[in-house]
Structure formats: structure tokens, C-alpha cells
Tab-separated table of C-alpha atoms in Angstrom:
chain	number	residue	atom	x	y	z
V	4	MET	CA	-36.587	-29.043	14.711
V	5	SER	CA	-33.915	-28.611	16.277
V	6	LYS	CA	-34.483	-27.158	20.413
V	7	TYR	CA	-31.645	-25.663	22.238
V	8	THR	CA	-30.049	-25.479	25.935
V	9	THR	CA	-29.065	-21.790	27.237
V	10	GLY	CA	-25.345	-23.298	27.887
V	11	GLU	CA	-26.192	-24.764	23.784
V	12	VAL	CA	-26.495	-20.874	22.253
V	13	ALA	CA	-23.660	-19.922	24.508
V	14	LYS	CA	-21.122	-22.019	23.244
V	15	LEU	CA	-22.572	-22.035	19.348
V	16	CYS	CA	-22.025	-18.077	19.225
V	17	GLY	CA	-19.290	-17.484	21.276
V	18	VAL	CA	-20.574	-16.222	24.391
V	19	THR	CA	-21.648	-16.754	28.117
V	20	VAL	CA	-25.046	-18.289	29.844
V	21	ARG	CA	-25.318	-15.366	31.863
V	22	THR	CA	-24.972	-13.357	27.971
V	23	VAL	CA	-27.485	-15.203	26.767
V	24	GLN	CA	-29.325	-15.205	29.929
V	25	TYR	CA	-29.549	-11.086	30.157
V	26	TYR	CA	-30.746	-10.769	26.905
V	27	ASP	CA	-34.135	-12.934	28.053
V	28	THR	CA	-34.576	-9.824	30.531
V	29	ARG	CA	-33.530	-7.858	27.928
V	30	GLY	CA	-36.530	-8.973	25.744
V	31	ILE	CA	-33.504	-8.829	22.384
V	32	LEU	CA	-33.810	-13.059	22.871
V	33	VAL	CA	-36.873	-14.471	24.084
V	34	PRO	CA	-36.701	-18.517	24.065
V	35	SER	CA	-39.288	-19.776	22.279
V	36	GLU	CA	-40.000	-22.587	24.459
V	37	LEU	CA	-40.087	-23.005	28.203
V	38	THR	CA	-39.730	-26.066	29.808
V	39	GLU	CA	-42.401	-27.281	32.621
V	40	GLY	CA	-39.578	-26.576	35.162
V	41	GLY	CA	-38.565	-23.297	33.190
V	42	ARG	CA	-35.957	-23.985	31.508
V	43	ARG	CA	-34.642	-21.804	28.476
V	44	LEU	CA	-35.022	-23.832	24.770
V	45	TYR	CA	-33.950	-22.085	21.440
V	46	SER	CA	-34.669	-22.649	18.175
V	47	GLU	CA	-33.033	-22.667	15.559
V	48	ASP	CA	-34.645	-19.466	14.759
V	49	ASP	CA	-33.177	-18.077	18.102
V	50	VAL	CA	-29.435	-18.623	18.067
V	51	LYS	CA	-29.606	-16.986	14.241
V	52	ARG	CA	-30.561	-14.202	15.672
V	53	MET	CA	-28.469	-14.584	19.356
V	54	LYS	CA	-25.652	-14.390	16.312
V	55	ILE	CA	-26.614	-11.223	14.899
V	56	VAL	CA	-26.997	-9.921	17.970
V	57	CYS	CA	-23.754	-10.688	18.748
V	58	PHE	CA	-22.167	-8.682	15.354
V	59	LEU	CA	-24.337	-5.395	16.039
V	60	ARG	CA	-22.879	-5.658	20.025
V	61	GLU	CA	-19.503	-6.203	17.503
V	62	LEU	CA	-20.275	-2.814	15.411
V	63	GLY	CA	-20.780	-1.163	19.095
V	64	LEU	CA	-23.732	-0.967	18.984
V	65	SER	CA	-25.753	-0.615	22.723
V	66	ILE	CA	-28.223	-2.863	23.549
V	67	ASP	CA	-31.302	-0.382	23.425
V	68	ALA	CA	-29.881	0.291	19.663
V	69	ILE	CA	-30.252	-3.328	18.924
V	70	GLY	CA	-33.177	-3.856	20.522
V	71	GLN	CA	-35.294	-0.989	19.185
V	72	LEU	CA	-33.306	-1.673	14.881
V	73	LEU	CA	-34.994	-5.591	15.903
V	74	ALA	CA	-38.157	-4.877	16.461
V	75	GLU	CA	-37.816	-2.838	13.257
V	76	GLU	CA	-40.797	-4.393	10.330
V	77	ASP	CA	-37.744	-5.117	8.393
V	78	PRO	CA	-34.608	-4.880	10.738
V	79	GLY	CA	-32.872	-7.255	7.606
V	80	SER	CA	-32.290	-4.256	4.888
V	81	VAL	CA	-31.040	-1.889	7.867
V	82	ILE	CA	-28.437	-5.796	8.956
V	83	SER	CA	-27.566	-5.622	5.422
V	84	LEU	CA	-26.414	-2.075	4.531
V	85	LEU	CA	-24.904	-2.848	8.209
V	86	LEU	CA	-22.979	-6.148	6.463
V	87	ASP	CA	-22.398	-3.819	3.692
V	88	GLU	CA	-20.375	-0.888	5.801
V	89	GLN	CA	-18.414	-3.737	7.213
V	90	GLU	CA	-17.107	-5.833	4.471
V	91	ALA	CA	-16.117	-2.663	2.707
V	92	ALA	CA	-13.814	-1.733	6.390
V	93	LEU	CA	-12.639	-5.511	6.592
V	94	ARG	CA	-11.365	-5.157	2.503
V	95	LYS	CA	-9.835	-1.602	3.490
V	96	GLU	CA	-7.747	-3.278	6.919
V	97	ILE	CA	-6.308	-5.878	4.519
V	98	GLY	CA	-5.119	-3.938	2.013
V	99	GLU	CA	-3.024	-1.537	4.439
V	100	ARG	CA	-1.683	-4.598	6.168
V	101	GLU	CA	-0.576	-6.368	2.717
V	102	LYS	CA	1.077	-2.806	2.200
V	103	MET	CA	2.630	-2.784	6.116
V	104	LEU	CA	3.525	-7.084	5.245
V	105	GLU	CA	5.010	-5.530	1.891
V	106	LYS	CA	6.893	-2.758	3.304
V	107	LEU	CA	8.141	-5.116	5.583
V	108	SER	CA	8.957	-7.528	3.266
V	109	ASP	CA	11.138	-5.108	1.642
V	110	LEU	CA	12.983	-3.713	4.647
V	111	ARG	CA	14.379	-6.792	5.522
V	112	ALA	CA	15.399	-7.000	1.843
V	113	GLY	CA	16.513	-3.831	2.230
V	114	LEU	CA	19.350	-5.173	5.042
V	115	LYS	CA	20.728	-8.063	3.719
V	116	SER	CA	22.148	-5.909	1.237
V	117	VAL	CA	23.481	-3.395	3.791
V	118	GLU	CA	27.029	-4.987	4.404
V	119	GLU	CA	27.073	-2.753	8.030
V	120	PHE	CA	24.078	-2.975	10.199
V	121	SER	CA	23.201	0.943	11.570
V	122	LEU	CA	20.470	2.973	12.324
V	123	GLU	CA	20.732	5.389	9.235
V	124	SER	CA	20.611	1.871	7.254
V	125	ILE	CA	17.336	1.387	8.223
V	126	GLY	CA	16.512	5.277	7.328
V	127	ASP	CA	18.067	4.574	4.114
V	128	ILE	CA	15.465	1.773	3.441
V	129	ALA	CA	12.596	3.404	4.715
V	130	TYR	CA	12.514	6.210	2.780
V	131	ILE	CA	13.121	4.484	-0.503
V	132	MET	CA	10.483	2.957	0.069
V	133	THR	CA	8.268	5.771	1.007
V	134	ASN	CA	9.744	7.453	-2.139
V	135	ARG	CA	9.024	4.392	-4.394
V	136	ASP	CA	5.512	5.253	-5.659
V	137	GLU	CA	6.693	8.744	-6.351
V	138	LEU	CA	9.615	7.443	-8.504
V	139	LYS	CA	7.569	4.764	-10.203
V	140	LYS	CA	5.248	7.782	-11.207
V	141	ASN	CA	8.243	9.402	-13.263
V	142	HIS	CA	9.101	6.260	-14.117
V	143	MET	CA	5.749	5.550	-16.012
V	144	ILE	CA	6.016	9.338	-17.202
V	145	LEU	CA	8.903	9.094	-19.148
V	146	LEU	CA	7.705	5.057	-20.703
V	147	LEU	CA	4.205	6.835	-21.914
V	148	THR	CA	5.986	10.092	-24.027
V	149	GLY	CA	9.035	8.077	-25.156
V	150	LEU	CA	5.758	5.356	-26.449
V	151	PRO	CA	5.499	7.690	-29.569
V	152	LEU	CA	9.023	7.580	-30.599
V	153	SER	CA	9.704	3.950	-30.177
V	154	VAL	CA	6.822	3.542	-32.904
V	155	LEU	CA	8.372	5.571	-34.911
V	156	GLN	CA	11.888	3.959	-34.637
V	157	LEU	CA	9.543	0.513	-35.662
V	158	ALA	CA	8.289	2.426	-38.092
V	159	ALA	CA	11.553	4.055	-39.881
V	160	ILE	CA	13.706	0.293	-39.623
V	161	ILE	CA	10.254	-2.166	-41.406
V	162	LEU	CA	10.419	0.273	-43.829
V	163	TRP	CA	13.837	0.559	-44.307
V	164	ILE	CA	13.954	-3.268	-44.920
V	165	VAL	CA	11.018	-4.337	-46.620
V	166	LYS	CA	11.080	-0.323	-49.527
V	167	GLY	CA	14.511	0.296	-48.587
V	168	ILE	CA	13.279	4.465	-47.703
V	169	TRP	CA	16.283	5.212	-45.269
V	170	GLN	CA	14.065	8.662	-44.906
V	171	LEU	CA	12.195	8.577	-42.222
V	172	PHE	CA	15.120	6.463	-40.203
V	173	PRO	CA	17.462	10.047	-39.675
V	174	VAL	CA	14.414	12.149	-39.193
V	175	TRP	CA	13.419	9.431	-35.834
V	176	ALA	CA	17.461	9.678	-34.780
V	177	VAL	CA	17.445	13.618	-35.100
V	178	LEU	CA	13.760	13.152	-32.604
V	179	ALA	CA	15.042	10.494	-30.637
V	180	ILE	CA	18.505	12.820	-29.480
V	181	PHE	CA	16.365	15.568	-29.071
V	182	TYR	CA	14.356	14.012	-26.448
V	183	GLY	CA	16.967	11.484	-24.956
V	184	VAL	CA	18.657	15.520	-23.984
V	185	ILE	CA	15.402	16.894	-23.061
V	186	ALA	CA	13.446	13.678	-21.189
V	187	SER	CA	16.796	12.805	-19.007
V	188	ARG	CA	16.911	17.206	-17.773
V	189	TRP	CA	13.866	16.317	-16.788
V	190	TYR	CA	13.836	13.395	-15.357
V	191	PHE	CA	17.391	14.536	-13.468
V	192	ARG	CA	15.601	17.158	-12.152
V	193	LYS	CA	12.840	14.875	-10.640
V	194	THR	CA	15.375	12.619	-9.116
V	195	ALA	CA	17.996	12.239	-6.224
V	196	TYR	CA	20.065	9.765	-4.754
V	197	VAL	CA	20.738	8.599	-1.804
V	198	CYS	CA	24.823	8.163	-0.635
V	199	PRO	CA	25.577	4.353	1.459
V	200	GLY	CA	28.748	6.144	3.230
V	201	CYS	CA	26.947	8.589	4.768
V	202	HIS	CA	23.202	8.844	3.836
V	203	THR	CA	23.419	11.972	2.237
V	204	VAL	CA	20.302	13.032	0.227
V	205	PHE	CA	21.343	14.787	-2.813
V	206	GLN	CA	21.239	15.915	-7.327
V	207	PRO	CA	24.158	15.412	-8.852
V	208	LYS	CA	25.619	18.026	-11.814
V	209	PHE	CA	23.296	16.851	-15.473
V	210	LYS	CA	26.872	15.697	-17.000
V	211	GLU	CA	27.701	13.618	-14.320
V	212	ALA	CA	24.436	11.442	-13.688
V	213	PHE	CA	24.114	11.457	-17.400
V	214	TRP	CA	27.302	9.863	-17.997
V	215	ALA	CA	27.398	7.814	-15.381
V	216	SER	CA	26.688	4.160	-15.255
V	217	HIS	CA	23.833	3.489	-13.290
V	218	THR	CA	21.253	0.002	-12.447
V	219	PRO	CA	17.454	0.110	-12.293
V	220	ALA	CA	18.032	1.469	-8.841
V	221	ALA	CA	21.130	3.181	-8.469
V	222	ARG	CA	23.814	5.628	-10.243
V	223	LYS	CA	27.521	5.401	-9.492
V	224	LEU	CA	28.164	9.108	-8.751
V	225	THR	CA	30.152	11.251	-6.451
V	226	CYS	CA	29.264	12.433	-3.129
V	227	PRO	CA	29.370	15.850	-2.552
V	228	ALA	CA	29.340	15.441	1.372
V	229	CYS	CA	32.311	13.173	1.496
V	230	GLY	CA	32.662	12.340	-1.505
V	231	ARG	CA	32.223	8.747	-2.135
V	232	TYR	CA	32.942	7.726	-5.224
V	233	GLY	CA	30.303	4.272	-5.679
V	234	PHE	CA	27.031	3.235	-6.572
V	235	CYS	CA	24.127	6.268	-4.433
V	236	VAL	CA	20.874	4.755	-4.230
V	237	GLU	CA	18.011	6.060	-6.486
V	238	VAL	CA	14.991	8.840	-4.894
V	239	ALA	CA	12.500	10.739	-5.759
V	240	ALA	CA	13.989	14.279	-5.175
V	241	SER	CA	10.670	16.403	-4.560
V	242	THR	CA	10.854	14.919	-0.661
V	243	ALA	CA	14.968	15.617	-1.245
V	244	SER	CA	15.010	19.025	0.961
V	245	THR	CA	12.791	17.230	3.783
V	246	ALA	CA	14.935	14.560	4.021
V	247	ARG	CA	18.015	16.297	3.947
V	248	THR	CA	16.371	18.467	6.448
V	249	ALA	CA	15.404	14.916	9.087
V	250	ARG	CA	18.450	13.741	8.671
V	251	THR	CA	20.920	17.053	9.920
V	252	ALA	CA	18.510	17.089	12.600
V	253	GLY	CA	18.861	14.031	13.827
V	254	SER	CA	22.254	14.260	13.247
V	255	GLU	CA	22.470	16.861	15.927
V	256	GLU	CA	20.353	15.643	18.382
V	257	ASN	CA	22.782	12.436	18.309
V	258	GLY	CA	24.945	15.522	18.519
V	259	ASN	CA	24.483	16.839	21.607
V	260	ALA	CA	23.229	13.382	23.331
């Protein structure tokens, strides 16, 4: 079986020689063997124990607490639990870091689409990114509520082509028109738009929004604040009033400065 000196244990565990010696004086890591000259020698098990001690120290446990833990009859079960908690904490941190990285990537992509770089444009992008999850939720609600109509449409087409039964198709058309109006009204109550010119967050009138040209993320509208006519970025309306208040306060501060 391999034997390790104090210096070798320190190197393997990433600590100083003085730390290994200190743990010996505290009875936490007693060497398996002493040479005739009083030199400490450690076994493989001692090195494993030292690594556990280092891990517990990283978790914030005191030397006394570690000594008491290792003196238990079954310290492995407690250490295993601590390992599980540490793993869960690290996975949570990794998830948060990944979300932060995604936000940074979105911000970088958003800045590339901005013609003139400004603090206001960054504010717009940040607001849109924060608002994105709620907007996706609204899109999902529309998709799920419209799914039965899509199934009905498919059935009507198949019956018309295969059986020559066309009566179901007008029924679908009436229901589709009714759903389209109701769903559109609901959606535009839940949706607001950011003007890229003056950075105002606003909700257009239903008629204008319904007939406006649009892309999956923007709609061609007239801004009520600056009169600009063009594509405005779509966001969820739940925080539109908060955003408008924050922007107004920011503008007032800049004006006072």
C-alpha cells in the first residue's frame, strides 16, 4: 500500500503543508504511521479522509463540526446527504448561469438589430427579454384553444373530399370567425407594443392592431406618443403600465440632470 508524506498529501488535496499538520494536531487527520525520525506517513484512506475534510470545509463547516461528524458511527450517510445537497445547489447555479448566458446572447442579438446604439435601446431589449416568457404563455393559450377548431377544419375537409358531405365546413367557418374575433380581442388586451422611436410602451386600438401588417414578433402601428408609423415590437401587456412609469421617471431624472 502506498504511503504519502505530509507534502504529498497537501499537494494531492490542494492545501498547504501547515494545514495538514494542523489537522493532525486537532485529531482530524492522524497519520497512519510515524517513521523513527518522527516523519508523518499517510495511507490511501488517509488521503481520502483529507479530501472529505477539505470538501466539508468548502461547505462552510467548522473544524469542530467536522471532528464531531467524522467521530460518528456512520459519518458516510451524513456526508452522502451533504453531497446530494451540494449537487442540487450546483445544478441550480448552473441553470441560473445558463439563463444568464441566454439573456446575454439575446441582448447581443438585439443590439445587432438596433440602428443607433443608446441606453434607451438597451432598455427596450432588456424589457422585451424579461417580458418574453409571459408573451410565450399567451401564444400557447391561443394555440391550445384554437386546436379543436383546427381538428374540426381537418375533419370538415376530409368529409367534403371523401364523402361529399360539405355541411360541416360552413359550421367550422362560422365557429372560426367567432373564435377569431373573440381570441383577437383577448390577445390584444394581453399585448402591448414598444415603439423603437421614442421607446413608449402602448396598446393600440383593436381595429388598427387587427388589420395591421405583422411578423411573429412585431406589428406595423402608429405610436400614439411620437406619431411614428412602423413596426413596433410585441410584448405582454401585464407590465406595460409599470414599464411606462419607469420610463417616464427615467426621462424626468435625465431632464433634471
